[in-house]
JSON list of C-alpha atoms in Angstrom, two decimals:
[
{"chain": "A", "resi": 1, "resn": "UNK", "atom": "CA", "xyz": [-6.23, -15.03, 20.48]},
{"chain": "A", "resi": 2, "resn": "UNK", "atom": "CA", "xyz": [-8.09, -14.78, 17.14]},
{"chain": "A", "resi": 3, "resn": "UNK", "atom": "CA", "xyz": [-5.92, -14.82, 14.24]},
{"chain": "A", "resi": 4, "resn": "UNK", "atom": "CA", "xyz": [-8.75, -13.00, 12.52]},
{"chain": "A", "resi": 5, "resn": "UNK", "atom": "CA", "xyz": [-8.07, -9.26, 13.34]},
{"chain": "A", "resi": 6, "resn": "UNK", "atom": "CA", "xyz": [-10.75, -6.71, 13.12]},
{"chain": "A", "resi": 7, "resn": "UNK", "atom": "CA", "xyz": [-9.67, -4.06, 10.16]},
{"chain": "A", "resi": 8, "resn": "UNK", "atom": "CA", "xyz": [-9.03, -0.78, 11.45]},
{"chain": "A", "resi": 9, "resn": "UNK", "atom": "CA", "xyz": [-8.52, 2.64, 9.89]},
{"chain": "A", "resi": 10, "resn": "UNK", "atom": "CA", "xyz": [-7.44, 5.77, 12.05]},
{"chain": "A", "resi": 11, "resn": "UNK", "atom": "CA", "xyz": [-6.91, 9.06, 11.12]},
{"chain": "A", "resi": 12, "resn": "UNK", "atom": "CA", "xyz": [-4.08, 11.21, 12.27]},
{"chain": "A", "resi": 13, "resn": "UNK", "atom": "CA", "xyz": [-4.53, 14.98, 12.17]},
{"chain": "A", "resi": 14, "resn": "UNK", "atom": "CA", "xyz": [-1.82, 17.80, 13.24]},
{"chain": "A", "resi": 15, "resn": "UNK", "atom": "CA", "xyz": [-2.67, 21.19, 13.27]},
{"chain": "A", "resi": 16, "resn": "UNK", "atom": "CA", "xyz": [-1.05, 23.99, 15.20]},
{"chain": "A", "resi": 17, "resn": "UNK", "atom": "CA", "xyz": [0.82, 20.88, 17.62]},
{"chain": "A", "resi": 18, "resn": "UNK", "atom": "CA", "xyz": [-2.52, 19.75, 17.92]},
{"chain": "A", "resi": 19, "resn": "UNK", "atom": "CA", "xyz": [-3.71, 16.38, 17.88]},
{"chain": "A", "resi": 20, "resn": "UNK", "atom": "CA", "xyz": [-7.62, 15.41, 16.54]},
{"chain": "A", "resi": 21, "resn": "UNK", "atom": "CA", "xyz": [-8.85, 13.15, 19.28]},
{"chain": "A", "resi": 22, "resn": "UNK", "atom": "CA", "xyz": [-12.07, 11.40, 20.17]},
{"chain": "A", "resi": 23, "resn": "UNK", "atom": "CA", "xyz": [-13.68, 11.23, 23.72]},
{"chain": "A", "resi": 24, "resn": "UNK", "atom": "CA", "xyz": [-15.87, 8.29, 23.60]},
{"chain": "A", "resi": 25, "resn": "UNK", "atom": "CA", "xyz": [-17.38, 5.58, 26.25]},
{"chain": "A", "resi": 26, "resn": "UNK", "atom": "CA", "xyz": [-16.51, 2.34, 25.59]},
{"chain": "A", "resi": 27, "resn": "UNK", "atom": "CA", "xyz": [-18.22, 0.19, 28.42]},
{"chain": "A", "resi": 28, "resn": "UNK", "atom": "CA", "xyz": [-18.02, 1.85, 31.35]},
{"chain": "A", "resi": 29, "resn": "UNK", "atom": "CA", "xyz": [-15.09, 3.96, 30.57]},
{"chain": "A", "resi": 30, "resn": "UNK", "atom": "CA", "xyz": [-14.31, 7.47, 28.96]},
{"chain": "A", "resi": 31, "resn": "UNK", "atom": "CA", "xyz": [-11.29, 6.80, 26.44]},
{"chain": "A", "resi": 32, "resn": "UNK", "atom": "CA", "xyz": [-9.13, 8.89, 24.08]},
{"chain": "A", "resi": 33, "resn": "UNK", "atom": "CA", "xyz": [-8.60, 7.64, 20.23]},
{"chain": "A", "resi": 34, "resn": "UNK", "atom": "CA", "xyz": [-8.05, 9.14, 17.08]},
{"chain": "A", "resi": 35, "resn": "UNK", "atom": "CA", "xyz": [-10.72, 9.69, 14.67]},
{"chain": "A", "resi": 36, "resn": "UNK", "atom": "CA", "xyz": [-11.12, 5.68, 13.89]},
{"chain": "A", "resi": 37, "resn": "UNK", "atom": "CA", "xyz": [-13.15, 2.47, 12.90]},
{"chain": "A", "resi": 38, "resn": "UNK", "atom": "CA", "xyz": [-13.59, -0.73, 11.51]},
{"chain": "A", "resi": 39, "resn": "UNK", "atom": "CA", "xyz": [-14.15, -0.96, 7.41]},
{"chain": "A", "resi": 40, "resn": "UNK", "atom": "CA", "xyz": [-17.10, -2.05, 6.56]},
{"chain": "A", "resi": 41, "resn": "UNK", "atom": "CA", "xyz": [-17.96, -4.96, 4.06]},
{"chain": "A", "resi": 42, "resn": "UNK", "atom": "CA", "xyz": [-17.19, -3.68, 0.35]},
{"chain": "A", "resi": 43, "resn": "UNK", "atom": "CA", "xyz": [-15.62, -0.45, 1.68]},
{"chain": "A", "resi": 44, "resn": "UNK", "atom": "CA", "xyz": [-12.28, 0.61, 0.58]},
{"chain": "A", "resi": 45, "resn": "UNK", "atom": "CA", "xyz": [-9.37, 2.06, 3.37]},
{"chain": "A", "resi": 46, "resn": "UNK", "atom": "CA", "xyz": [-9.40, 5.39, 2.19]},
{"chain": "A", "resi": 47, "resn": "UNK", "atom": "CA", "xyz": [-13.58, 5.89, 1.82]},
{"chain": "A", "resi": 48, "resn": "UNK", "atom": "CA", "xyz": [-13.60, 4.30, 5.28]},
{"chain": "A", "resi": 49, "resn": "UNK", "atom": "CA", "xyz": [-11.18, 7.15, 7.17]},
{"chain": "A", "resi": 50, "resn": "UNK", "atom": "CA", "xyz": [-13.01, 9.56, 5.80]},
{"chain": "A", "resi": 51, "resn": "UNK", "atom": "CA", "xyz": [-16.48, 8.37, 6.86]},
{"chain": "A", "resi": 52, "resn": "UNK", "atom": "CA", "xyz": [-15.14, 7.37, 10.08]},
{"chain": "A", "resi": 53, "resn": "UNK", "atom": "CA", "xyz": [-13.36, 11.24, 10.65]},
{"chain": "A", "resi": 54, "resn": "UNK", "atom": "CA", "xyz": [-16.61, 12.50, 9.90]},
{"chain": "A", "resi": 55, "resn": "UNK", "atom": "CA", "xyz": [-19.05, 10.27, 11.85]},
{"chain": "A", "resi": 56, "resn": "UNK", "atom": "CA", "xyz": [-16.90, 11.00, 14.66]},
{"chain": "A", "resi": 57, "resn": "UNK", "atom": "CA", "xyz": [-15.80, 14.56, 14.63]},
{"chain": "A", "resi": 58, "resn": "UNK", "atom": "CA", "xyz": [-17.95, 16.12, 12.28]},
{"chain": "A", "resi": 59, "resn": "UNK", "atom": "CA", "xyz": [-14.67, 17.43, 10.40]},
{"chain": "A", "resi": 60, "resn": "UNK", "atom": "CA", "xyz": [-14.30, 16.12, 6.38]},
{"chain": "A", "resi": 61, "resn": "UNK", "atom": "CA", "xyz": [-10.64, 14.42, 6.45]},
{"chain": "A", "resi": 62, "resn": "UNK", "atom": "CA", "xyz": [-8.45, 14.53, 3.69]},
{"chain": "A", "resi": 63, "resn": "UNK", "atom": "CA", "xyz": [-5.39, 11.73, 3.66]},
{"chain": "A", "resi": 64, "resn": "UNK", "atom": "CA", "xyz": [-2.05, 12.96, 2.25]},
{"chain": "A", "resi": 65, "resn": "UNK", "atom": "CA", "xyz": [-0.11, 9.90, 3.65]},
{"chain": "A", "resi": 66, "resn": "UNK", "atom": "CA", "xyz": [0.10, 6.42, 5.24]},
{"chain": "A", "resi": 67, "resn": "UNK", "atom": "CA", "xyz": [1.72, 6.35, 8.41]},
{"chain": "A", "resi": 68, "resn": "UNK", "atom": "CA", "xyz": [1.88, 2.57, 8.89]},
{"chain": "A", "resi": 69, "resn": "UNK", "atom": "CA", "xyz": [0.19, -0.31, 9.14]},
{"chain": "A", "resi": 70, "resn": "UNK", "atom": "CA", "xyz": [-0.46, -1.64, 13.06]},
{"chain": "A", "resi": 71, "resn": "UNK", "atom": "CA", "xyz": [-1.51, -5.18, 14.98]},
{"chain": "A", "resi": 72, "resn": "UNK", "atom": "CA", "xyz": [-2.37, -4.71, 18.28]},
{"chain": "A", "resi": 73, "resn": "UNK", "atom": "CA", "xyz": [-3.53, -8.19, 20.46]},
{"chain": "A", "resi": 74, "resn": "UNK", "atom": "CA", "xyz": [-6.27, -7.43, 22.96]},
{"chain": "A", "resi": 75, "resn": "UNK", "atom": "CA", "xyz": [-5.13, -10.22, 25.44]},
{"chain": "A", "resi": 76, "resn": "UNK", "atom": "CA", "xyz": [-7.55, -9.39, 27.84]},
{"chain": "A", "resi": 77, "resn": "UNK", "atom": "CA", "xyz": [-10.25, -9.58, 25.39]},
{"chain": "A", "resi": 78, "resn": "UNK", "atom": "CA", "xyz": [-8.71, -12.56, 23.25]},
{"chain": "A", "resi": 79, "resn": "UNK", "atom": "CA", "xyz": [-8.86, -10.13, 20.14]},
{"chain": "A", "resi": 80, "resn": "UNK", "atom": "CA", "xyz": [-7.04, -8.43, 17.98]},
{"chain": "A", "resi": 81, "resn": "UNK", "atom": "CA", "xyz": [-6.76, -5.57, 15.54]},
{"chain": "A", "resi": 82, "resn": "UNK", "atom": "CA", "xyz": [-5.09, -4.97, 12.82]},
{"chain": "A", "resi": 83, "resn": "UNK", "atom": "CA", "xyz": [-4.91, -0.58, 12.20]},
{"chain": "A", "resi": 84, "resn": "UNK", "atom": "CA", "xyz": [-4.44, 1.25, 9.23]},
{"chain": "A", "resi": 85, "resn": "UNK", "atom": "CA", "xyz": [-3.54, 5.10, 9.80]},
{"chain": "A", "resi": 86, "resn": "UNK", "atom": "CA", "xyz": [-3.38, 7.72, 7.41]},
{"chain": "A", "resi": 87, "resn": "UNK", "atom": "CA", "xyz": [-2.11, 11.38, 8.62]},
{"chain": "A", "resi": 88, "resn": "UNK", "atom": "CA", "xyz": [-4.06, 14.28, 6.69]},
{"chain": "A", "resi": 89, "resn": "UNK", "atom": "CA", "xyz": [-5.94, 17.69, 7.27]},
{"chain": "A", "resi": 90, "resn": "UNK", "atom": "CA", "xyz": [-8.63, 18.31, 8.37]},
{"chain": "A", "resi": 91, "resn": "UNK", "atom": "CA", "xyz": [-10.63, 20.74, 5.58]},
{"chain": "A", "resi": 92, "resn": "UNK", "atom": "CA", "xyz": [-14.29, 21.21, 6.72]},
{"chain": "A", "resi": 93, "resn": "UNK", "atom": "CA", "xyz": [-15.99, 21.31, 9.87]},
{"chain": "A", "resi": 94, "resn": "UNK", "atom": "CA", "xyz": [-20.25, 21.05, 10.72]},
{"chain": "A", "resi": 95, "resn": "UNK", "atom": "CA", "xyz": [-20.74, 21.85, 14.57]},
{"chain": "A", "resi": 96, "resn": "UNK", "atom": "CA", "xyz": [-23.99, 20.98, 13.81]},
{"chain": "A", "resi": 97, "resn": "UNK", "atom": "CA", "xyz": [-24.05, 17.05, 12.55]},
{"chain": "A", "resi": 98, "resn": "UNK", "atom": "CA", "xyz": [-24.35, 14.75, 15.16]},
{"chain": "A", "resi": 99, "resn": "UNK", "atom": "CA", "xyz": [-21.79, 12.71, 16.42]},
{"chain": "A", "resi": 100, "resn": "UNK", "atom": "CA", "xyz": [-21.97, 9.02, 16.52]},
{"chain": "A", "resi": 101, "resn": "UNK", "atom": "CA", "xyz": [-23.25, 7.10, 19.23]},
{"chain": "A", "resi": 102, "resn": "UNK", "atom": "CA", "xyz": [-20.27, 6.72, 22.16]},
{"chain": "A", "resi": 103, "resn": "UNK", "atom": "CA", "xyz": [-18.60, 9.53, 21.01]},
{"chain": "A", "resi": 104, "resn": "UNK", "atom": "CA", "xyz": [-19.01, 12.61, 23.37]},
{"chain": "A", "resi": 105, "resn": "UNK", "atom": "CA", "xyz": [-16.27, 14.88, 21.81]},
{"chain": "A", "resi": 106, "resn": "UNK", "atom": "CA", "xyz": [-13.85, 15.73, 19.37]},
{"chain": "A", "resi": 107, "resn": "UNK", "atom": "CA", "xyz": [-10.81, 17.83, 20.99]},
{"chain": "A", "resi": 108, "resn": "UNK", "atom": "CA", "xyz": [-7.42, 19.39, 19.97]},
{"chain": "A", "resi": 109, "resn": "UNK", "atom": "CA", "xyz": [-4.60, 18.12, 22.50]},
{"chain": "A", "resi": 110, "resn": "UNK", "atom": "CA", "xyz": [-0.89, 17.93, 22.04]},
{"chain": "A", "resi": 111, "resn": "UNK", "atom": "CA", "xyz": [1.70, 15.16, 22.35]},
{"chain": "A", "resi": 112, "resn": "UNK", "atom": "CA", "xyz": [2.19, 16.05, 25.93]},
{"chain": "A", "resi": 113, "resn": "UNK", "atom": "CA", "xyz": [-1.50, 16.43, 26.99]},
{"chain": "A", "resi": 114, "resn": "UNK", "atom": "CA", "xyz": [-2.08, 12.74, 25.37]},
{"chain": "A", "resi": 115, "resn": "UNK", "atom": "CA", "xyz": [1.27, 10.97, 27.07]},
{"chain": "A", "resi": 116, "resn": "UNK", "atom": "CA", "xyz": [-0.44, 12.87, 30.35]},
{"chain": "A", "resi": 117, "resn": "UNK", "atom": "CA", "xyz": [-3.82, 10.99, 29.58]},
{"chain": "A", "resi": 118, "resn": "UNK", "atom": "CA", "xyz": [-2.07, 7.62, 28.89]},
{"chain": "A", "resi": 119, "resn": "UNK", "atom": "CA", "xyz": [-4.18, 5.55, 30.98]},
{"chain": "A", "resi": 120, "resn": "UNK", "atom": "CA", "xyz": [-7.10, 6.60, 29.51]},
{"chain": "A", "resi": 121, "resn": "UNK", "atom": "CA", "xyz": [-6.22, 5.60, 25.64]},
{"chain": "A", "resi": 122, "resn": "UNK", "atom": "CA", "xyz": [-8.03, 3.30, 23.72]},
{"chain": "A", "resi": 123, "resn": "UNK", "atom": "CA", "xyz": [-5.11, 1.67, 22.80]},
{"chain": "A", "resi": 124, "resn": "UNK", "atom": "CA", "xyz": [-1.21, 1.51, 22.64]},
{"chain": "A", "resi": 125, "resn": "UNK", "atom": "CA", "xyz": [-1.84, 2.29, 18.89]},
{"chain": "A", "resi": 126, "resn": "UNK", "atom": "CA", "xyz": [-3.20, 5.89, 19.50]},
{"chain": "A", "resi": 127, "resn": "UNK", "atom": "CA", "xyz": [0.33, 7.25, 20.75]},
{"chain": "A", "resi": 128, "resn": "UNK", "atom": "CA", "xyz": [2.62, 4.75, 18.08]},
{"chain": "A", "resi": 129, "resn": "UNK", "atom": "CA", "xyz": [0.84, 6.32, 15.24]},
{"chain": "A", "resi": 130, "resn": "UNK", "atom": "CA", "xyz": [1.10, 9.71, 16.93]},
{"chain": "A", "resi": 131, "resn": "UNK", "atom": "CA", "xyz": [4.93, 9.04, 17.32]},
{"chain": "A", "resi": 132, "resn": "UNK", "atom": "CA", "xyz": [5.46, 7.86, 14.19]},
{"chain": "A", "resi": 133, "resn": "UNK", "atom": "CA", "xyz": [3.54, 10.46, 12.26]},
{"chain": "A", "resi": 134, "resn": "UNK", "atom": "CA", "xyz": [6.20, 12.99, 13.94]},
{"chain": "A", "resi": 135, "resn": "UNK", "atom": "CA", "xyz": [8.74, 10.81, 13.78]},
{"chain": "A", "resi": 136, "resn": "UNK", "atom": "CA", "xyz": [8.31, 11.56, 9.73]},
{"chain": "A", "resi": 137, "resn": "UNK", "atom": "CA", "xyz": [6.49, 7.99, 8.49]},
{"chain": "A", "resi": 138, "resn": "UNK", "atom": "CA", "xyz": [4.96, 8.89, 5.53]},
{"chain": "A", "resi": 139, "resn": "UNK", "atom": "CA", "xyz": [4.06, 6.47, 2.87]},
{"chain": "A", "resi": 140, "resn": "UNK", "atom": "CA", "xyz": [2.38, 7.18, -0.41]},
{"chain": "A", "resi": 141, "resn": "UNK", "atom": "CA", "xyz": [-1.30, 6.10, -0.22]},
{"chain": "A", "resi": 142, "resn": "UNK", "atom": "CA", "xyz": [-1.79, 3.45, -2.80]},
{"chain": "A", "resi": 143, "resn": "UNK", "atom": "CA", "xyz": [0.43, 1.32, -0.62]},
{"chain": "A", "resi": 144, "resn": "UNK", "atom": "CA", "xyz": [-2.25, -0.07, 1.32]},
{"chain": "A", "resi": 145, "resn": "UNK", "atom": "CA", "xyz": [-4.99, -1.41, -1.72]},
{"chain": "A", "resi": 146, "resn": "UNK", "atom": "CA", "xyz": [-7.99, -3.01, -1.52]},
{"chain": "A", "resi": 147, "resn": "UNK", "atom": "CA", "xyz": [-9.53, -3.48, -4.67]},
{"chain": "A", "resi": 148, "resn": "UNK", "atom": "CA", "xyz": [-10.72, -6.99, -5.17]},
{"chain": "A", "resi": 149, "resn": "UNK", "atom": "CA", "xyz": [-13.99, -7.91, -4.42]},
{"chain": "A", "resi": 150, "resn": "UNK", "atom": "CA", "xyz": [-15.57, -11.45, -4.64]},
{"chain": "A", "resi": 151, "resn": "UNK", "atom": "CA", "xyz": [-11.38, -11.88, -6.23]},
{"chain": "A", "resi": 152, "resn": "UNK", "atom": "CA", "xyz": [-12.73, -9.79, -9.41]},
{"chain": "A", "resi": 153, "resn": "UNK", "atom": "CA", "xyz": [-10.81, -6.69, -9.95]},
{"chain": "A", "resi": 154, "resn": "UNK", "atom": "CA", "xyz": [-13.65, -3.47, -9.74]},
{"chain": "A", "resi": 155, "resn": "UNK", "atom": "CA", "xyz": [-13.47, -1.99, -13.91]},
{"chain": "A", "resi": 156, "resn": "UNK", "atom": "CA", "xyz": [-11.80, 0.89, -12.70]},
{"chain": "A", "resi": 157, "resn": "UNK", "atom": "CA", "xyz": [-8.99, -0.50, -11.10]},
{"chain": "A", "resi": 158, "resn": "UNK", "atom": "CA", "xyz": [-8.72, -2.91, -14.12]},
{"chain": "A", "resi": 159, "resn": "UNK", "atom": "CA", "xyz": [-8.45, -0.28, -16.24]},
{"chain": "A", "resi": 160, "resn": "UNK", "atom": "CA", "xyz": [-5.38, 1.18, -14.71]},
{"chain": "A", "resi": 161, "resn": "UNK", "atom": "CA", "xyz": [-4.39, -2.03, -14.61]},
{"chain": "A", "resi": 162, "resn": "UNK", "atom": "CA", "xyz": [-4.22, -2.71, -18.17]},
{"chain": "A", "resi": 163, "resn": "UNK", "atom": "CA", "xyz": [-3.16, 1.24, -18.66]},
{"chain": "A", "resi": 164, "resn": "UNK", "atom": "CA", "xyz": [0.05, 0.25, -16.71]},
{"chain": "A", "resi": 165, "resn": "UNK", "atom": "CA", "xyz": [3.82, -0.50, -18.75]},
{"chain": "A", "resi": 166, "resn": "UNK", "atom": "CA", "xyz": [4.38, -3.77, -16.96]},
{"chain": "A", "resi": 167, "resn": "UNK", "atom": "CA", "xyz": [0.64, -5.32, -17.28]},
{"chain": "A", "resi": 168, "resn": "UNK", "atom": "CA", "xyz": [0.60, -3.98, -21.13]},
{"chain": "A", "resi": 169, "resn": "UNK", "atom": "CA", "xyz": [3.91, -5.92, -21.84]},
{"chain": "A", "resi": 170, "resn": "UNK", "atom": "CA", "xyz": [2.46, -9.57, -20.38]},
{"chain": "A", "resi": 171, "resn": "UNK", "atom": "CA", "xyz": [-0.45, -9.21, -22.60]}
]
């Protein structure tokens, strides 16, 4: 099993008892997942969920909240993932911007209709961050950073950095 998970963002979206799902092929198989992928090089969580909720759905996300932080090991695929998942709305939708390649739909299904497609679920993650969104996880967002790149702080970040009580009194 690698102990080099692949980084994972997911986005979990209730409206009207509704979950935002993807249908999507992966192989040979039709699967359920949230609205999800892996960050790219550079990219930061947050910018990531959104372009990933978008790509996929065609809907513009907007976090609120971090649900929680999830490893999942593929043993029959010797990998593993490591997910984070925001909950959020929904704001915006284009019906007419192409989906990316896999994904054949976006739908709306609740908690019931998803435990009822259970064997068809990407993973064991796409119900425990469903569950744990209603079970009332809700972290703020700047728990989960990622703001170091090459180990050099970007100038904005820095700048809050220095602009913070506890930084100001060290220097």
């Amino acid at each position: 099993m690698s102990m080099r998970p692949d980084l994972t963002v997911a986005a979990v979206v209730e409206r009207d008892g509704q979950f935002l799902l993807v249908e999507e092929r992966v192989g040979n198989r039709m699967v359920f997942n949230q609205p999800a992928g892996h960050v790219e090089r550079g990219e930061q969580f947050l910018d990531a969920v959104i372009r990933e909720t978008m790509e996929e759905t065609a809907w513009t996300f907007r976090p609120h909240a971090l649900i929680g932080i999830y490893l999942w090991e593929h043993t029959e695929k010797q990998r593993s993932f490591l997910r984070v998942a925001y909950a959020g709305e929904v704001i915006e939708h284009d019906p007419h911007r192409p989906l990316d390649r896999g994904i054949e739909r976006a739908v709306w299904l609740d908690r019931d209709q998803i435990v009822a497609r259970s064997a068809r679920l990407r993973s064991p993650m796409v119900l425990k961050c469903i569950d744990d969104y209603l079970d009332g996880s809700r972290y703020p967002l700047d728990v989960a950073k990622h703001v170091l790149k090459d180990g050099i702080l970007s100038p904005e970040v820095r700048a809050r950095t220095l602009e913070h009580p506890a930084i100001n009194r060290l220097i």
